[in-house]
Tab-separated table of C-alpha atoms and ligand atoms in Angstrom:
chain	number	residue	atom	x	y	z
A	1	UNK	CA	-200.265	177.559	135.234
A	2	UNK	CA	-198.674	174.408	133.524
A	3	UNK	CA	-197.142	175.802	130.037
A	4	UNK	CA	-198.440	172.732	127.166
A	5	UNK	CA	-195.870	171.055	125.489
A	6	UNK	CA	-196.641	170.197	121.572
A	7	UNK	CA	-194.905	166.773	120.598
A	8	UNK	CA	-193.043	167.623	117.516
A	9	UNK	CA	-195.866	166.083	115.459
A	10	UNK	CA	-198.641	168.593	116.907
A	11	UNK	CA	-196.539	171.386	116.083
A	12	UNK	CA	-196.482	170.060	112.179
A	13	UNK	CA	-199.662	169.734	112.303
A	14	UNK	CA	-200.477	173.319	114.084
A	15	UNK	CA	-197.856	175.146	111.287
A	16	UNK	CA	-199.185	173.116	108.915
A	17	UNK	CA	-203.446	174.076	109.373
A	18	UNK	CA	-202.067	177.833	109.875
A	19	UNK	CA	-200.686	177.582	106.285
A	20	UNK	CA	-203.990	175.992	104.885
A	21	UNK	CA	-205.613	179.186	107.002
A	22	UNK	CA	-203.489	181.478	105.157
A	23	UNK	CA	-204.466	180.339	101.495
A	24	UNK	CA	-208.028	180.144	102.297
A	25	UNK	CA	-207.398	183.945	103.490
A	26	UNK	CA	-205.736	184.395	100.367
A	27	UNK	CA	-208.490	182.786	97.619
A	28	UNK	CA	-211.086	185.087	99.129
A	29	UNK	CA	-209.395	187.828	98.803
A	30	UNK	CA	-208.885	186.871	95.654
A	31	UNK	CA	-212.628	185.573	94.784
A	32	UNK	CA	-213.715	189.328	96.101
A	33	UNK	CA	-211.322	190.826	93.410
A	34	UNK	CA	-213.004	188.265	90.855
A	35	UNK	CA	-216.711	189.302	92.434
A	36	UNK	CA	-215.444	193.056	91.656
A	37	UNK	CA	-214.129	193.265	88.108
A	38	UNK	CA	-215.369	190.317	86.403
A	39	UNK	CA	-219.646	190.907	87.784
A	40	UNK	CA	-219.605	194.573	88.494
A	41	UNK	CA	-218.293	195.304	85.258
A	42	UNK	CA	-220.253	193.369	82.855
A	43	UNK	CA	-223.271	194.815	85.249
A	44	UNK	CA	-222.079	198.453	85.056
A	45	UNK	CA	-222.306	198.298	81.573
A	46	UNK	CA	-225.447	196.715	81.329
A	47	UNK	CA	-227.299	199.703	82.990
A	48	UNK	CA	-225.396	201.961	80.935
A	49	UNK	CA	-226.819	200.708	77.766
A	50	UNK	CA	-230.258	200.513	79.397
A	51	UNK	CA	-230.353	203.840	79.456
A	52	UNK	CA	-229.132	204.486	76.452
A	53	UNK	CA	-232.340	201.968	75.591
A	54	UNK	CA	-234.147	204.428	77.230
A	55	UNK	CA	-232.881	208.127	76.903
A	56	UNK	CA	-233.738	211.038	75.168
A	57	UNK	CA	-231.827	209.278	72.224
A	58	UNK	CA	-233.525	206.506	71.560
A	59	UNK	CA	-235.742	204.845	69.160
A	60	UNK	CA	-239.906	205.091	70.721
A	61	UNK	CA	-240.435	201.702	72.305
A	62	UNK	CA	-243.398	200.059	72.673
A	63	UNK	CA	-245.523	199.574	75.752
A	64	UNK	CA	-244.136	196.567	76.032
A	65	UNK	CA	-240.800	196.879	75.976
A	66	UNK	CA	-240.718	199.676	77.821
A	67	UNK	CA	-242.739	197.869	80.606
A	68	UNK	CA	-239.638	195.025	80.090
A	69	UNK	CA	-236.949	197.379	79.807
A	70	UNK	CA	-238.065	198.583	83.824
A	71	UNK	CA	-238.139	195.034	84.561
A	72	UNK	CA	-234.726	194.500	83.463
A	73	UNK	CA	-233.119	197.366	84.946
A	74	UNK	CA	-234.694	197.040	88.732
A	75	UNK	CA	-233.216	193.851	88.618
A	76	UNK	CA	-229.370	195.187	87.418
A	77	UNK	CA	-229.805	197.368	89.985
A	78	UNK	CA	-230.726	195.291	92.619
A	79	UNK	CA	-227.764	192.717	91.845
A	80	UNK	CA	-225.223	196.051	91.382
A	81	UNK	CA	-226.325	196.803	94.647
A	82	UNK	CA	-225.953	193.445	96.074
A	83	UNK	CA	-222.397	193.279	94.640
A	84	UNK	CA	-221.479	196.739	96.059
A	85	UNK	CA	-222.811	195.392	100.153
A	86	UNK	CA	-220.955	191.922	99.805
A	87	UNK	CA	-217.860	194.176	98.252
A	88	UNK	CA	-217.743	196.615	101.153
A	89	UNK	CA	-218.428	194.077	103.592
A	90	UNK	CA	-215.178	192.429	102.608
A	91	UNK	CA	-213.789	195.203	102.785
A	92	UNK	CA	-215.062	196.240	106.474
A	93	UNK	CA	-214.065	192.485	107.446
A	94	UNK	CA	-210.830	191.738	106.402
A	95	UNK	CA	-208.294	192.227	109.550
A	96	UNK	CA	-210.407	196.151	110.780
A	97	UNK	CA	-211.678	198.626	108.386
A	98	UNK	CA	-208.602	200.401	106.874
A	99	UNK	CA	-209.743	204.256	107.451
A	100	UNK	CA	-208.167	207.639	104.862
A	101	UNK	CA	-207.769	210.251	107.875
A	102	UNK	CA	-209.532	213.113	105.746
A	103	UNK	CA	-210.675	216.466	107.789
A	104	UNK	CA	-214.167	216.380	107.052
A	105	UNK	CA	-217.001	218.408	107.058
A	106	UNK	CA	-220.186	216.193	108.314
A	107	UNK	CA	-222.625	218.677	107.240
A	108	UNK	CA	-222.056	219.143	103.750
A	109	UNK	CA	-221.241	215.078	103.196
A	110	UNK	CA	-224.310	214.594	105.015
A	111	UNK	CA	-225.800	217.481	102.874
A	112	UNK	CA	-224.689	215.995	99.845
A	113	UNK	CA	-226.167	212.077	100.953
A	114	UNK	CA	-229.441	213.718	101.281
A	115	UNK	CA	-229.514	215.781	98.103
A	116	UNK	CA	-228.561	212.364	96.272
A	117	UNK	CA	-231.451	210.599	97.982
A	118	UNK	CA	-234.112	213.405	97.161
A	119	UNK	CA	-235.444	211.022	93.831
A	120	UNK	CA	-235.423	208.440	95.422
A	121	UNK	CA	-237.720	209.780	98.113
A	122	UNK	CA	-239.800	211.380	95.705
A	123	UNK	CA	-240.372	208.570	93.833
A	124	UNK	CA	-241.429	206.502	96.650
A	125	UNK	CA	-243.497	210.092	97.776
A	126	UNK	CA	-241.658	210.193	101.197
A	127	UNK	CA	-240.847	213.795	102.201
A	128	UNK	CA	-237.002	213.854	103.008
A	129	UNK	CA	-235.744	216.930	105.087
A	130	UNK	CA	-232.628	217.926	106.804
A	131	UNK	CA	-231.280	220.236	109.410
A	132	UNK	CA	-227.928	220.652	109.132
A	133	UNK	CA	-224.871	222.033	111.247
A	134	UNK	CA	-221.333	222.294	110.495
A	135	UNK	CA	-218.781	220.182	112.497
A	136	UNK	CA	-215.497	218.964	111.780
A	137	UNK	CA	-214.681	215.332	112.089
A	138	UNK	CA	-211.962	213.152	111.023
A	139	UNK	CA	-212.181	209.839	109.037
A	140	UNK	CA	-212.951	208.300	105.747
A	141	UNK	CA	-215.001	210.496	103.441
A	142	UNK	CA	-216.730	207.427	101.107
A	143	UNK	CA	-216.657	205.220	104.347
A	144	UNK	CA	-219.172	208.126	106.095
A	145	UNK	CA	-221.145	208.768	103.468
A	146	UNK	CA	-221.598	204.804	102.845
A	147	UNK	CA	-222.557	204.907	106.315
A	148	UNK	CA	-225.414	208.155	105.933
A	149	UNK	CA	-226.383	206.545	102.281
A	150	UNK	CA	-227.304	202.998	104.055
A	151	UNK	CA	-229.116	204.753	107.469
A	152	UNK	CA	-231.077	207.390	104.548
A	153	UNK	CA	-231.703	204.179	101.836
A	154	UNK	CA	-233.374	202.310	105.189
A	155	UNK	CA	-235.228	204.766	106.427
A	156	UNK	CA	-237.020	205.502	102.935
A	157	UNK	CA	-237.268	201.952	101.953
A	158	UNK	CA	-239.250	201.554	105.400
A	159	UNK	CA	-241.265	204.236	105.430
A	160	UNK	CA	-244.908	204.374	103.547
A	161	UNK	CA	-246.078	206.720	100.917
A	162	UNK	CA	-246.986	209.925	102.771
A	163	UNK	CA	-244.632	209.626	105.027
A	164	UNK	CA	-241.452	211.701	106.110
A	165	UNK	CA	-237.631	211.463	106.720
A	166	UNK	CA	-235.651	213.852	108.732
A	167	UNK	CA	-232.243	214.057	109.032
A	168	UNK	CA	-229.800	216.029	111.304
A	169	UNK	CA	-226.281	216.796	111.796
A	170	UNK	CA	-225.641	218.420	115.151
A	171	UNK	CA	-222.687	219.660	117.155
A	172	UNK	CA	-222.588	218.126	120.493
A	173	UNK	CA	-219.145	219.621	121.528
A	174	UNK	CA	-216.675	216.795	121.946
A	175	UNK	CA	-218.587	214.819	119.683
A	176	UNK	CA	-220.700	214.890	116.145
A	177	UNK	CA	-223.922	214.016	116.125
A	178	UNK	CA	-225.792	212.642	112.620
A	179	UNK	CA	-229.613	211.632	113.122
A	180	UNK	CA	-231.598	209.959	110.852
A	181	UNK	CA	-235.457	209.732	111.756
A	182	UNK	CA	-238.135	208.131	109.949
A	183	UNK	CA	-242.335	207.965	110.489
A	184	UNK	CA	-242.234	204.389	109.640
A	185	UNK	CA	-243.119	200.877	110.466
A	186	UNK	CA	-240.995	200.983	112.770
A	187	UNK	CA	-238.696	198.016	114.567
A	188	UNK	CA	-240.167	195.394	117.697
A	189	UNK	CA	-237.956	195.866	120.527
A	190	UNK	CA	-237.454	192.166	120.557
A	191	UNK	CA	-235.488	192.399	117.249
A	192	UNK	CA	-233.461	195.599	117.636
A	193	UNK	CA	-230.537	193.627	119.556
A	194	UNK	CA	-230.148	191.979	116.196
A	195	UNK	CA	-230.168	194.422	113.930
A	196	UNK	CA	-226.833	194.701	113.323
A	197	UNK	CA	-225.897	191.397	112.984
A	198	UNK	CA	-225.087	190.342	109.425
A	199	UNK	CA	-227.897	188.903	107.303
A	200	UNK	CA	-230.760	189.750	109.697
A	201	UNK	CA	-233.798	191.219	108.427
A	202	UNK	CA	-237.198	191.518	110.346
A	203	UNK	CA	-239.767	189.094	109.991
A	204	UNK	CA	-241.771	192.252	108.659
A	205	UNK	CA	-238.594	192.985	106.503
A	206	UNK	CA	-239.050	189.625	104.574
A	207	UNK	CA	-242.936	189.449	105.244
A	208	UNK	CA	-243.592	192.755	103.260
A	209	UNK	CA	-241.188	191.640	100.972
A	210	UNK	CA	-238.784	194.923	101.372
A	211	UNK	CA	-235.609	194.247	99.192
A	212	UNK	CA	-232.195	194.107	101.132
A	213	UNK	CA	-229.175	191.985	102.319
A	214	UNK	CA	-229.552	192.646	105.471
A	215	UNK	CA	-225.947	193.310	105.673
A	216	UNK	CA	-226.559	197.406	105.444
A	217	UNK	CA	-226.646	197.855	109.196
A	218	UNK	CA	-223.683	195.540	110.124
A	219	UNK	CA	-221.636	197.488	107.421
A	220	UNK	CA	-222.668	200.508	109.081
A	221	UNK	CA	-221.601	199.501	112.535
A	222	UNK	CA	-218.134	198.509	111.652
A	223	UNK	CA	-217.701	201.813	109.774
A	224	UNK	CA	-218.639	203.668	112.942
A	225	UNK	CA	-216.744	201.210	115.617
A	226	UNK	CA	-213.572	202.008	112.892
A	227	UNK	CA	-214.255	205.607	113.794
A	228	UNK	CA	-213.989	205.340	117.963
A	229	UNK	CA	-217.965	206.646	117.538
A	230	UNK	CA	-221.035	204.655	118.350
A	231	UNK	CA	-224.517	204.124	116.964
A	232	UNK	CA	-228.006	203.501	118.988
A	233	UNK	CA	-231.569	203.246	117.776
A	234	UNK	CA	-234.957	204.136	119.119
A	235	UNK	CA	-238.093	202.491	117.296
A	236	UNK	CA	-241.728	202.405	118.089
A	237	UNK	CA	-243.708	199.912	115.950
A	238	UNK	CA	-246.318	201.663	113.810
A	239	UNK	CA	-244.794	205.279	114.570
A	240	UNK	CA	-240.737	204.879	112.907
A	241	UNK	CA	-237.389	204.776	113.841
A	242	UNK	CA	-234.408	206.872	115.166
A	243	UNK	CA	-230.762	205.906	114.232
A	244	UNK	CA	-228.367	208.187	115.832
A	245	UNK	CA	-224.391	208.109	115.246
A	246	UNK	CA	-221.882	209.606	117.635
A	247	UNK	CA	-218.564	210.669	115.921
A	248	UNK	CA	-216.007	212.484	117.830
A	249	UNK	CA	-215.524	215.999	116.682
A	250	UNK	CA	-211.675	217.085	115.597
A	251	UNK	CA	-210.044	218.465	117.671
A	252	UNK	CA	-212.346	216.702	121.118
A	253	UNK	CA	-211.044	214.884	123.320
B	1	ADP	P1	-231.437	195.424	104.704
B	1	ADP	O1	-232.023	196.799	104.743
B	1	ADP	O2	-230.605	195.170	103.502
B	1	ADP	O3	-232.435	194.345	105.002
B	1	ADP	P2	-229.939	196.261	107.035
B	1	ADP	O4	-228.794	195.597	107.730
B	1	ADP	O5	-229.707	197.638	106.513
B	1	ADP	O6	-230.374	195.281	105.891
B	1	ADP	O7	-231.160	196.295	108.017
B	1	ADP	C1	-231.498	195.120	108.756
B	1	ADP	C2	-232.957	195.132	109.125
B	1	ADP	O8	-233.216	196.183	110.060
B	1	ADP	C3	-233.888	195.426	107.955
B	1	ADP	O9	-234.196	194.258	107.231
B	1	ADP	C4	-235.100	195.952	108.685
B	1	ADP	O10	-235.846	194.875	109.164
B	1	ADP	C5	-234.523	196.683	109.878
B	1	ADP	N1	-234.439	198.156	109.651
B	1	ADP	C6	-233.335	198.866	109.336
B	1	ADP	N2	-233.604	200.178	109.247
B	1	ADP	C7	-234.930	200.305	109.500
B	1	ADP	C8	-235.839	201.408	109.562
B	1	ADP	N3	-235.428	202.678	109.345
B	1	ADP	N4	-237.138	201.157	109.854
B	1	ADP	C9	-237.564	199.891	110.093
B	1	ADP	N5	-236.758	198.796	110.053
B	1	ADP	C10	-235.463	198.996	109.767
């Protein structure tokens, strides 16, 4: 192999582009720390005084502004939640997810996912189960539970009235085994290949107008990848979806 030899001006140039490479590196990390304090804040605190609006506290509103007041708040919501994927994607993306080593139990953080997520399924009258072992892993408690919260807040945002979630935590001996199943609309096998792709959503995704990033998944898979575990799906349109993540157990090999 012939080694390349830089003239001296190519090697200016080279040190010179790193350099530029270096401060762009550096502005977004400091645009995400801008994203963080100076929009989540504000935001925070503007769905902490709408529900002081609308506590037990409160003056009685009218119809209307009750009506408005719901308006208002889905949308904080939505944006807080926005802010929270593009925050945690940074954070997954900048040079490998940086992991806590914590001994974990999977069962109770998966346990404690699910028991978060029970108003949400009720309001959106999905039944949410779960069937739950204990196993020991070890990794990063809020990255895992980030990582059951997105797979749980899918699988109930896709899944029609009636329908049901169930979720499992099983030991598989050398390895940890978290399920999350749904009954609902399901994913085209043409599509699932992309799913975890940043940004993609499903053409029924956007057709049924389903909030969402699309970033959820992605997040998900470089939380698990960080972890030496891997995640598969199984899908059947019409009938629902499977997402299954492999962790490996403490103590496996
Ligand atoms: P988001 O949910 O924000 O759109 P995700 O990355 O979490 O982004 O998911 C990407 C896409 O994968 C979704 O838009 C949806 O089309 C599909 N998807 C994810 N989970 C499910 C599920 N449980 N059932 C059906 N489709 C799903």
């Amino acid at each position: 192999m012939t080694a390349m030899l830089l003239t001296p001006a190519a090697t200016e140039d080279l040190v010179a582009e790193n350099e530029r490479l270096l401060q762009l590196d550096q502005m977004k990390d400091e645009l995400i720390s801008m994203v963080s304090h100076e929009l989540r804040t504000p935001l925070t605190s503007i769905v902490g005084y709408l529900e002081m609006l609308t506590g037990p506290e409160a003056e009685p509103l009218t119809e209307q502004q009750t009506r408005f007041l719901g308006i208002i708040s889905r949308s904080a919501e939505r944006l807080l939640s926005l802010i929270s994927d593009l925050l945690m994607m940074a954070q997954v993306d900048s040079d490998g997810v940086k992991l806590e080593q914590d001994q974990i139990d999977l069962g109770a953080l998966v346990e404690e996912c699910v028991a978060s997520m029970q108003p949400i399924a009720a309001s959106r009258k999905v039944s949410l189960f779960a069937a739950i072992h204990t196993v020991q892993v070890c990794g990063d408690r809020r990255l895992l539970a980030e990582v059951v919260d997105n797979l749980l807040s899918n699988a109930l945002k896709f899944t029609l009235e009636h329908g049901s979630v169930f979720v499992s935590v099983g030991d598989l001996g050398e390895s940890a085994c978290v399920e999350v199943r749904d009954t609902g609309i399901g994913i085209p096998a043409e599509e699932r290949e992309q799913l975890f792709t940043r940004f993609y959503r499903s053409r029924t995704a956007v057709e049924r107008a389903v909030q969402g990033t699309g970033l959820g998944l992605s997040i998900v898979k470089a939380i698990v990848d960080a972890h030496n575990g891997a995640i598969e799906v199984e899908s059947e349109v019409g009938r629902g979806s499977t997402f299954r993540v492999v962790l490996p157990v403490v103590g496996g090999k």
